[in-house]
Short mmCIF file of C-alpha atoms in Angstrom, two decimals:
data_model
loop_
_atom_site.label_atom_id
_atom_site.label_comp_id
_atom_site.label_asym_id
_atom_site.label_seq_id
_atom_site.Cartn_x
_atom_site.Cartn_y
_atom_site.Cartn_z
CA MET R 235 -12.04 17.50 56.43
CA VAL R 236 -15.03 15.96 54.63
CA VAL R 237 -14.61 13.49 51.76
CA SER R 238 -17.70 12.97 49.63
CA LEU R 239 -18.05 9.52 48.10
CA SER R 240 -20.57 8.86 45.34
CA ARG R 241 -22.26 5.49 44.99
CA ARG R 242 -21.11 5.56 41.37
CA GLY R 243 -17.68 4.52 42.67
CA GLU R 244 -19.10 1.28 44.01
CA VAL R 245 -18.98 -0.48 40.65
CA GLU R 246 -17.37 -3.93 40.51
CA PRO R 247 -13.58 -3.83 40.09
CA PHE R 248 -12.10 -5.00 36.78
CA HIS R 249 -10.63 -8.28 38.03
CA ALA R 250 -8.45 -8.77 34.93
CA MET R 251 -6.57 -5.63 35.93
CA ASP R 252 -6.23 -6.88 39.51
CA ILE R 253 -4.74 -10.13 38.23
CA LEU R 254 -2.43 -8.15 35.93
CA ALA R 255 -1.27 -6.00 38.86
CA GLU R 256 -0.41 -9.11 40.89
CA ALA R 257 1.37 -10.65 37.88
CA ASN R 258 3.42 -7.46 37.52
CA ARG R 259 4.33 -7.56 41.22
CA LEU R 260 5.63 -11.10 40.77
CA LYS R 261 7.55 -10.12 37.64
CA ALA R 262 9.16 -7.24 39.55
CA LYS R 263 10.49 -9.85 42.00
CA GLY R 264 11.99 -11.84 39.13
CA VAL R 265 9.24 -14.47 38.85
CA PRO R 266 8.84 -15.51 35.17
CA VAL R 267 5.06 -15.11 34.83
CA VAL R 268 3.30 -15.99 31.58
CA SER R 269 0.37 -13.58 31.32
CA MET R 270 -2.78 -14.72 29.51
CA ALA R 271 -4.94 -12.35 31.52
CA VAL R 272 -5.27 -9.11 29.58
CA GLY R 273 -6.55 -8.64 26.04
CA GLN R 274 -3.53 -6.75 24.80
CA PRO R 275 -1.38 -7.54 21.75
CA SER R 276 2.22 -8.32 22.66
CA ASP R 277 3.49 -6.71 19.45
CA PRO R 278 4.29 -3.01 19.13
CA ALA R 279 2.35 -0.71 16.84
CA PRO R 280 3.30 -1.09 13.16
CA ALA R 281 6.57 0.52 12.06
CA GLY R 282 4.81 3.14 9.93
CA VAL R 283 2.66 4.19 12.88
CA ARG R 284 5.71 4.65 15.11
CA GLN R 285 7.59 6.54 12.39
CA ALA R 286 4.66 8.91 11.86
CA ALA R 287 4.63 9.65 15.59
CA THR R 288 8.40 10.22 15.58
CA ASN R 289 8.10 12.65 12.68
CA ALA R 290 5.27 14.52 14.40
CA LEU R 291 7.28 14.85 17.60
CA LYS R 292 10.23 16.26 15.65
CA MET R 293 7.91 18.94 14.30
CA GLY R 294 7.36 19.83 17.93
CA ARG R 295 3.82 21.10 18.22
CA ILE R 296 1.14 18.65 19.36
CA GLY R 297 -2.12 20.31 20.34
CA TYR R 298 -5.87 20.08 20.33
CA THR R 299 -7.81 18.94 17.28
CA ASP R 300 -11.51 19.19 16.53
CA ALA R 301 -13.51 17.29 19.13
CA LEU R 302 -14.50 14.72 16.48
CA GLY R 303 -10.90 14.25 15.37
CA LEU R 304 -8.52 15.10 12.56
CA SER R 305 -10.20 15.27 9.16
CA GLY R 306 -7.40 13.17 7.66
CA LEU R 307 -8.03 10.32 10.09
CA ARG R 308 -11.81 10.50 9.67
CA GLU R 309 -11.31 10.26 5.90
CA ALA R 310 -8.95 7.30 6.32
CA ILE R 311 -11.52 5.50 8.47
CA ALA R 312 -14.23 6.17 5.88
CA GLN R 313 -11.94 4.73 3.19
CA HIS R 314 -11.39 1.66 5.36
CA TYR R 315 -15.15 0.99 5.28
CA ALA R 316 -15.09 1.20 1.51
CA ASP R 317 -12.04 -1.06 1.18
CA HIS R 318 -12.82 -3.67 3.84
CA TYR R 319 -16.62 -3.83 3.83
CA GLY R 320 -17.61 -2.30 0.49
CA LEU R 321 -19.66 0.36 2.32
CA ALA R 322 -19.85 4.07 1.64
CA VAL R 323 -19.60 5.89 4.99
CA SER R 324 -19.37 9.67 5.12
CA PRO R 325 -16.41 11.02 7.14
CA GLY R 326 -18.98 13.38 8.66
CA ARG R 327 -20.55 10.43 10.51
CA ILE R 328 -17.24 9.42 12.11
CA ALA R 329 -16.08 10.55 15.53
CA VAL R 330 -12.51 9.79 16.60
CA THR R 331 -12.35 9.04 20.34
CA THR R 332 -9.84 8.57 23.15
CA GLY R 333 -9.93 4.80 22.78
CA SER R 334 -13.12 2.79 22.53
CA SER R 335 -13.69 3.40 26.25
CA ALA R 336 -14.44 7.06 25.55
CA ALA R 337 -16.66 5.98 22.67
CA PHE R 338 -18.82 3.92 25.04
CA ASN R 339 -19.05 6.84 27.45
CA LEU R 340 -20.13 9.16 24.64
CA ALA R 341 -22.63 6.68 23.22
CA PHE R 342 -24.28 6.00 26.58
CA LEU R 343 -24.46 9.69 27.46
CA ALA R 344 -25.82 10.75 24.06
CA MET R 345 -28.32 7.90 23.66
CA PHE R 346 -29.69 7.03 27.10
CA ASP R 347 -31.07 8.69 30.21
CA PRO R 348 -30.87 7.38 33.80
CA GLY R 349 -33.36 4.55 34.21
CA ASP R 350 -33.41 3.55 30.53
CA ARG R 351 -33.05 -0.21 30.06
CA VAL R 352 -30.20 -1.43 27.86
CA ALA R 353 -29.60 -5.11 27.07
CA ILE R 354 -26.17 -6.73 27.01
CA ALA R 355 -25.08 -10.36 26.81
CA ALA R 356 -23.72 -12.32 29.75
CA PRO R 357 -20.92 -13.25 29.52
CA GLY R 358 -19.76 -9.90 28.20
CA TYR R 359 -17.19 -7.14 28.57
CA PRO R 360 -17.44 -5.82 32.16
CA ALA R 361 -16.89 -2.16 31.31
CA TYR R 362 -20.29 -2.09 29.55
CA ARG R 363 -21.99 -2.97 32.82
CA ASN R 364 -19.78 -0.82 35.01
CA ILE R 365 -20.02 2.37 32.93
CA MET R 366 -23.78 2.09 32.55
CA ALA R 367 -24.18 1.39 36.27
CA ALA R 368 -22.18 4.53 37.08
CA LEU R 369 -24.45 6.53 34.76
CA GLY R 370 -27.66 5.16 36.32
CA ILE R 371 -28.68 3.24 33.20
CA GLY R 372 -30.71 0.07 33.78
CA ILE R 373 -28.67 -2.95 32.74
CA VAL R 374 -30.51 -5.99 31.38
CA GLU R 375 -28.04 -8.88 31.30
CA ILE R 376 -29.23 -11.66 29.00
CA GLU R 377 -27.72 -14.98 30.05
CA LEU R 378 -26.72 -16.78 26.87
CA GLY R 379 -26.80 -20.21 28.49
CA GLY R 380 -25.98 -22.72 25.75
CA ASP R 381 -26.09 -20.11 22.99
CA ALA R 382 -22.83 -18.73 21.64
CA TYR R 383 -24.12 -15.24 20.90
CA LEU R 384 -26.98 -12.80 21.40
CA HIS R 385 -29.77 -13.26 18.83
CA ALA R 386 -33.13 -11.79 17.90
CA GLU R 387 -35.19 -14.14 20.10
CA HIS R 388 -33.21 -13.05 23.17
CA LEU R 389 -34.04 -9.45 22.34
CA LYS R 390 -37.75 -10.12 21.83
CA ALA R 391 -38.03 -11.97 25.14
CA ALA R 392 -36.27 -9.23 27.11
CA HIS R 393 -38.36 -6.51 25.45
CA ARG R 394 -41.60 -8.39 26.20
CA GLU R 395 -40.72 -8.50 29.87
CA LYS R 396 -40.22 -4.72 29.97
CA PRO R 397 -39.44 -2.40 27.03
CA LEU R 398 -35.79 -1.82 26.18
CA LYS R 399 -34.28 1.47 25.06
CA GLY R 400 -31.10 -0.04 23.65
CA VAL R 401 -29.03 -3.14 22.99
CA LEU R 402 -25.25 -3.49 22.90
CA PHE R 403 -23.48 -6.51 21.45
CA ALA R 404 -19.99 -7.43 20.25
CA SER R 405 -18.91 -9.66 17.38
CA PRO R 406 -16.31 -11.09 17.76
CA ALA R 407 -17.15 -11.03 21.43
CA ASN R 408 -15.07 -10.53 24.53
CA PRO R 409 -14.63 -12.87 26.44
CA THR R 410 -15.90 -15.68 24.23
CA GLY R 411 -14.48 -14.92 20.78
CA ALA R 412 -17.85 -15.94 19.31
CA ILE R 413 -19.02 -14.29 16.08
CA ILE R 414 -22.66 -13.56 15.24
CA PRO R 415 -23.29 -15.10 11.80
CA ALA R 416 -24.32 -12.61 9.11
CA ASP R 417 -27.93 -13.85 8.85
CA GLU R 418 -28.34 -13.73 12.65
CA LEU R 419 -26.80 -10.24 12.76
CA LEU R 420 -29.29 -9.07 10.13
CA ALA R 421 -32.16 -10.54 12.15
CA LEU R 422 -30.87 -8.93 15.37
CA VAL R 423 -30.54 -5.45 13.84
CA THR R 424 -33.88 -5.73 12.01
CA THR R 425 -35.69 -6.91 15.15
CA ALA R 426 -34.23 -4.05 17.17
CA GLU R 427 -35.38 -1.55 14.56
CA GLU R 428 -38.90 -3.02 14.50
CA LEU R 429 -39.10 -2.84 18.31
CA GLY R 430 -37.72 0.70 18.50
CA ILE R 431 -34.52 -0.40 20.24
CA ALA R 432 -31.33 1.56 19.56
CA VAL R 433 -28.34 -0.58 18.50
CA ILE R 434 -24.69 -0.24 19.51
CA SER R 435 -22.36 -2.72 17.80
CA ASP R 436 -18.92 -3.20 19.36
CA GLU R 437 -16.60 -4.17 16.50
CA ILE R 438 -13.20 -3.63 18.11
CA TYR R 439 -12.14 -7.21 17.31
CA HIS R 440 -12.92 -6.91 13.62
CA ARG R 441 -10.14 -8.16 11.32
CA LEU R 442 -9.44 -10.85 13.94
CA ALA R 443 -11.85 -13.48 12.61
CA TYR R 444 -10.42 -16.87 11.60
CA ALA R 445 -13.19 -18.63 9.72
CA ALA R 446 -15.46 -16.02 8.12
CA PRO R 447 -15.20 -12.49 6.71
CA ASP R 448 -16.08 -9.51 8.90
CA THR R 449 -19.66 -8.28 8.75
CA THR R 450 -20.42 -4.86 10.16
CA ALA R 451 -23.84 -4.06 11.58
CA LEU R 452 -23.71 -0.91 9.44
CA ALA R 453 -24.52 -3.13 6.47
CA TYR R 454 -27.99 -3.70 7.94
CA GLY R 455 -29.00 -0.29 9.24
CA GLN R 456 -28.06 3.37 8.92
CA ASP R 457 -29.22 4.08 12.49
CA VAL R 458 -26.75 1.65 14.06
CA THR R 459 -23.94 3.10 16.18
CA VAL R 460 -20.67 1.25 15.62
CA ILE R 461 -17.68 1.45 17.95
CA ASN R 462 -14.20 0.36 16.89
CA SER R 463 -10.62 0.90 17.99
CA PHE R 464 -6.99 0.84 16.92
CA SER R 465 -6.12 -1.14 20.06
CA LYS R 466 -6.60 -4.76 19.06
CA TYR R 467 -5.91 -5.66 15.41
CA TYR R 468 -3.72 -2.58 14.98
CA CYS R 469 -1.67 -3.22 18.18
CA MET R 470 -2.14 0.33 19.54
CA THR R 471 -3.62 -0.18 23.03
CA GLY R 472 -1.58 2.49 24.82
CA TRP R 473 -2.11 5.09 22.10
CA ARG R 474 -5.73 5.49 23.23
CA VAL R 475 -7.45 6.11 19.92
CA GLY R 476 -10.70 4.63 18.62
CA TRP R 477 -13.71 5.69 16.60
CA MET R 478 -17.48 5.71 16.29
CA VAL R 479 -19.69 5.60 13.21
CA LEU R 480 -22.84 7.47 14.15
CA PRO R 481 -26.32 8.02 12.78
CA GLU R 482 -26.53 11.59 11.46
CA ALA R 483 -28.81 12.61 14.34
CA LEU R 484 -26.19 11.63 16.95
CA VAL R 485 -23.16 13.40 15.45
CA ARG R 486 -23.77 16.83 16.98
CA PRO R 487 -24.86 15.52 20.44
CA VAL R 488 -21.73 13.35 20.63
CA GLU R 489 -19.59 16.29 19.53
CA ARG R 490 -21.05 18.58 22.21
CA ILE R 491 -20.46 16.03 24.98
CA ALA R 492 -16.94 15.23 23.72
CA GLN R 493 -16.01 18.92 23.71
CA SER R 494 -16.56 19.11 27.47
CA LEU R 495 -15.43 15.63 28.51
CA TYR R 496 -12.30 15.19 26.39
CA ILE R 497 -11.73 18.40 24.33
CA SER R 498 -10.18 16.15 21.67
CA PRO R 499 -8.49 12.79 21.23
CA PRO R 500 -4.67 12.98 21.46
CA GLU R 501 -3.33 14.51 18.25
CA LEU R 502 -0.11 12.47 18.23
CA SER R 503 -2.08 9.21 18.30
CA GLN R 504 -4.40 10.43 15.57
CA ILE R 505 -1.53 11.37 13.26
CA ALA R 506 0.04 7.97 13.81
CA ALA R 507 -3.23 6.03 13.40
CA ILE R 508 -3.66 7.23 9.82
CA GLU R 509 -0.70 5.01 8.94
CA ALA R 510 -2.24 1.92 10.58
CA PHE R 511 -4.45 1.24 7.56
CA LYS R 512 -1.30 0.96 5.41
CA ALA R 513 0.26 -1.76 7.59
CA THR R 514 -1.90 -4.72 6.61
CA ALA R 515 0.98 -7.04 5.65
CA GLU R 516 2.70 -6.46 9.00
CA LEU R 517 -0.53 -6.89 10.95
CA GLU R 518 -1.61 -10.02 9.09
CA ALA R 519 1.67 -11.63 10.15
CA VAL R 520 0.71 -10.89 13.77
CA LYS R 521 -2.75 -12.34 13.17
CA ALA R 522 -1.17 -15.48 11.70
CA ARG R 523 0.63 -16.02 15.00
CA TYR R 524 -2.65 -15.60 16.87
CA ALA R 525 -4.12 -18.28 14.60
CA TRP R 526 -1.18 -20.57 15.44
CA ASN R 527 -1.70 -19.95 19.16
CA ARG R 528 -5.43 -20.56 18.72
CA GLU R 529 -4.84 -23.99 17.19
CA LEU R 530 -2.59 -24.91 20.11
CA LEU R 531 -5.08 -23.82 22.78
CA MET R 532 -8.07 -25.40 21.04
CA THR R 533 -6.32 -28.74 21.55
CA ARG R 534 -4.37 -28.32 24.77
CA LEU R 535 -6.88 -26.56 27.01
CA PRO R 536 -9.57 -29.30 26.70
CA GLU R 537 -6.85 -31.92 27.22
CA LEU R 538 -6.03 -30.19 30.51
CA GLY R 539 -9.64 -30.19 31.64
CA PHE R 540 -10.55 -26.67 30.52
CA ALA R 541 -13.53 -27.35 28.26
CA LEU R 542 -14.24 -24.67 25.69
CA ALA R 543 -17.39 -22.80 26.73
CA ALA R 544 -17.71 -20.96 23.40
CA PRO R 545 -16.41 -21.30 19.85
CA MET R 546 -13.06 -19.58 19.29
CA ASP R 547 -14.26 -17.80 16.15
CA GLY R 548 -12.34 -14.56 16.55
CA ALA R 549 -10.48 -12.09 18.80
CA PHE R 550 -7.67 -13.78 20.78
CA TYR R 551 -9.50 -15.47 23.63
CA ALA R 552 -10.33 -18.97 24.81
CA PHE R 553 -13.31 -18.93 27.20
CA CYS R 554 -13.31 -22.08 29.29
CA ASP R 555 -15.51 -24.00 31.69
CA VAL R 556 -13.29 -24.73 34.69
CA THR R 557 -15.75 -26.75 36.78
CA ARG R 558 -13.68 -29.91 36.34
CA HIS R 559 -11.12 -28.17 38.58
CA THR R 560 -13.07 -25.64 40.67
CA ASN R 561 -16.34 -23.86 41.35
CA ASP R 562 -14.51 -20.68 42.33
CA SER R 563 -12.63 -19.35 39.32
CA MET R 564 -11.48 -16.25 41.23
CA ALA R 565 -9.64 -18.27 43.88
CA PHE R 566 -8.42 -20.70 41.21
CA ALA R 567 -6.96 -17.84 39.11
CA ARG R 568 -5.07 -16.47 42.14
CA LYS R 569 -3.75 -19.93 43.07
CA MET R 570 -2.77 -20.65 39.45
CA LEU R 571 -0.83 -17.37 39.29
CA ALA R 572 0.88 -17.89 42.66
CA GLU R 573 1.85 -21.54 42.07
CA ALA R 574 2.04 -22.13 38.29
CA HIS R 575 2.94 -18.51 37.44
CA VAL R 576 0.32 -18.40 34.68
CA ALA R 577 -2.14 -15.50 34.74
CA ALA R 578 -5.68 -15.77 33.34
CA THR R 579 -8.88 -13.86 33.99
CA PRO R 580 -11.63 -15.24 36.27
CA GLY R 581 -15.09 -15.33 34.72
CA ARG R 582 -16.61 -13.06 37.35
CA ASP R 583 -15.49 -10.08 35.26
CA PHE R 584 -17.76 -11.18 32.44
CA ASP R 585 -20.72 -12.75 34.19
CA PRO R 586 -21.57 -11.99 37.84
CA LEU R 587 -24.06 -14.88 37.93
CA GLN R 588 -22.19 -17.76 36.27
CA GLY R 589 -18.64 -16.44 36.21
CA HIS R 590 -17.46 -18.62 39.08
CA ARG R 591 -17.55 -21.48 36.55
CA THR R 592 -15.39 -19.93 33.82
CA MET R 593 -12.04 -18.34 32.94
CA ARG R 594 -10.70 -16.43 29.95
CA PHE R 595 -7.27 -17.16 28.49
CA SER R 596 -5.76 -14.59 26.12
CA TYR R 597 -3.52 -15.98 23.37
CA ALA R 598 -2.17 -12.62 22.17
CA GLY R 599 1.36 -13.44 23.38
CA SER R 600 4.17 -15.25 21.62
CA HIS R 601 3.82 -18.88 20.58
CA ASP R 602 6.66 -19.88 22.90
CA GLU R 603 4.77 -18.28 25.81
CA MET R 604 1.63 -20.25 24.94
CA VAL R 605 3.57 -23.53 24.78
CA GLU R 606 5.26 -22.74 28.10
CA ALA R 607 1.94 -21.82 29.74
CA MET R 608 0.36 -25.14 28.71
CA MET R 609 3.38 -27.08 30.02
CA ARG R 610 3.23 -25.24 33.35
CA LEU R 611 -0.48 -25.88 33.73
CA GLU R 612 -0.02 -29.57 32.94
CA ARG R 613 2.70 -29.93 35.60
CA TRP R 614 0.72 -27.91 38.14
CA LEU R 615 -2.54 -29.83 37.65
CA LYS R 616 -0.75 -33.13 38.15
#
């Protein structure tokens, strides 16, 4: 028997998931682990979302939808842009996807060919790098160094070295939580347009900013591709439903690729997601707890020797410099889990070059869990 193995399978593992798997093994043995490793809300989806799904299941028939999604959900997303950002977005430019992960696949396949160079920030979300590597796209990782976010000068320098075909950035960012200020976002999008660089803006942590209103890259260019999701603010990770806002020229290419890769996003999740936009009061209460957790970690982590490596502007992450304790964050994360029973993500996921110096702590859990985690770390470090 012959097994054929493609080199595409040689991408770096997602270490956060490896840490989560080990944490789950410990929990199965009765060990009371506090997990700060995975960027997943601890709250269930809003009540209205769950009720809509229940009602749909009682009706009995859940099937395929159009490849770009239910018209009712696309219209609800368009209305969200009017309500939240004051922008008119046609439902015809919106593609509903099987989570934001499918949206990235579709964007990369529709926009880039093997060998094209696409810039991303380091540190950054590892799936960007891993998906593009599997597709043969050239990844240009821009080390942010002392900067909190990717800006226009980074883009110019990378393009001068060798022309770029695209740039992908997130605001608020994973793992840092940093937000690109509105004037810098305008400069970044404008510079990309002037240089002929296609823009993908990852906005899945929108509505989770703590000090400034959300600014979408769509406000600065009609040719921007925006990716968003119901996973984070809307507490719907396992429902696997997200969306894209596309330039008109990309709608049909994305639709054609989606028809063959996914057929359609799951109808049950789409029906339920329509109700998510009506749950703001419920979701803002969840966000208020994140803000409470954020205040705790902003104080306690530096006190414990975990210096903040980026401003905690948004999302639900604290990104820390751990060099006071270690120069091997991977080994440190495993030891911390095994001995203190606190799980966090080693920086290698987010930055292959400098990640040995950093760790990401998620504060999406309960406040009691955050307090307990800080107490455990204090005892363990002593």
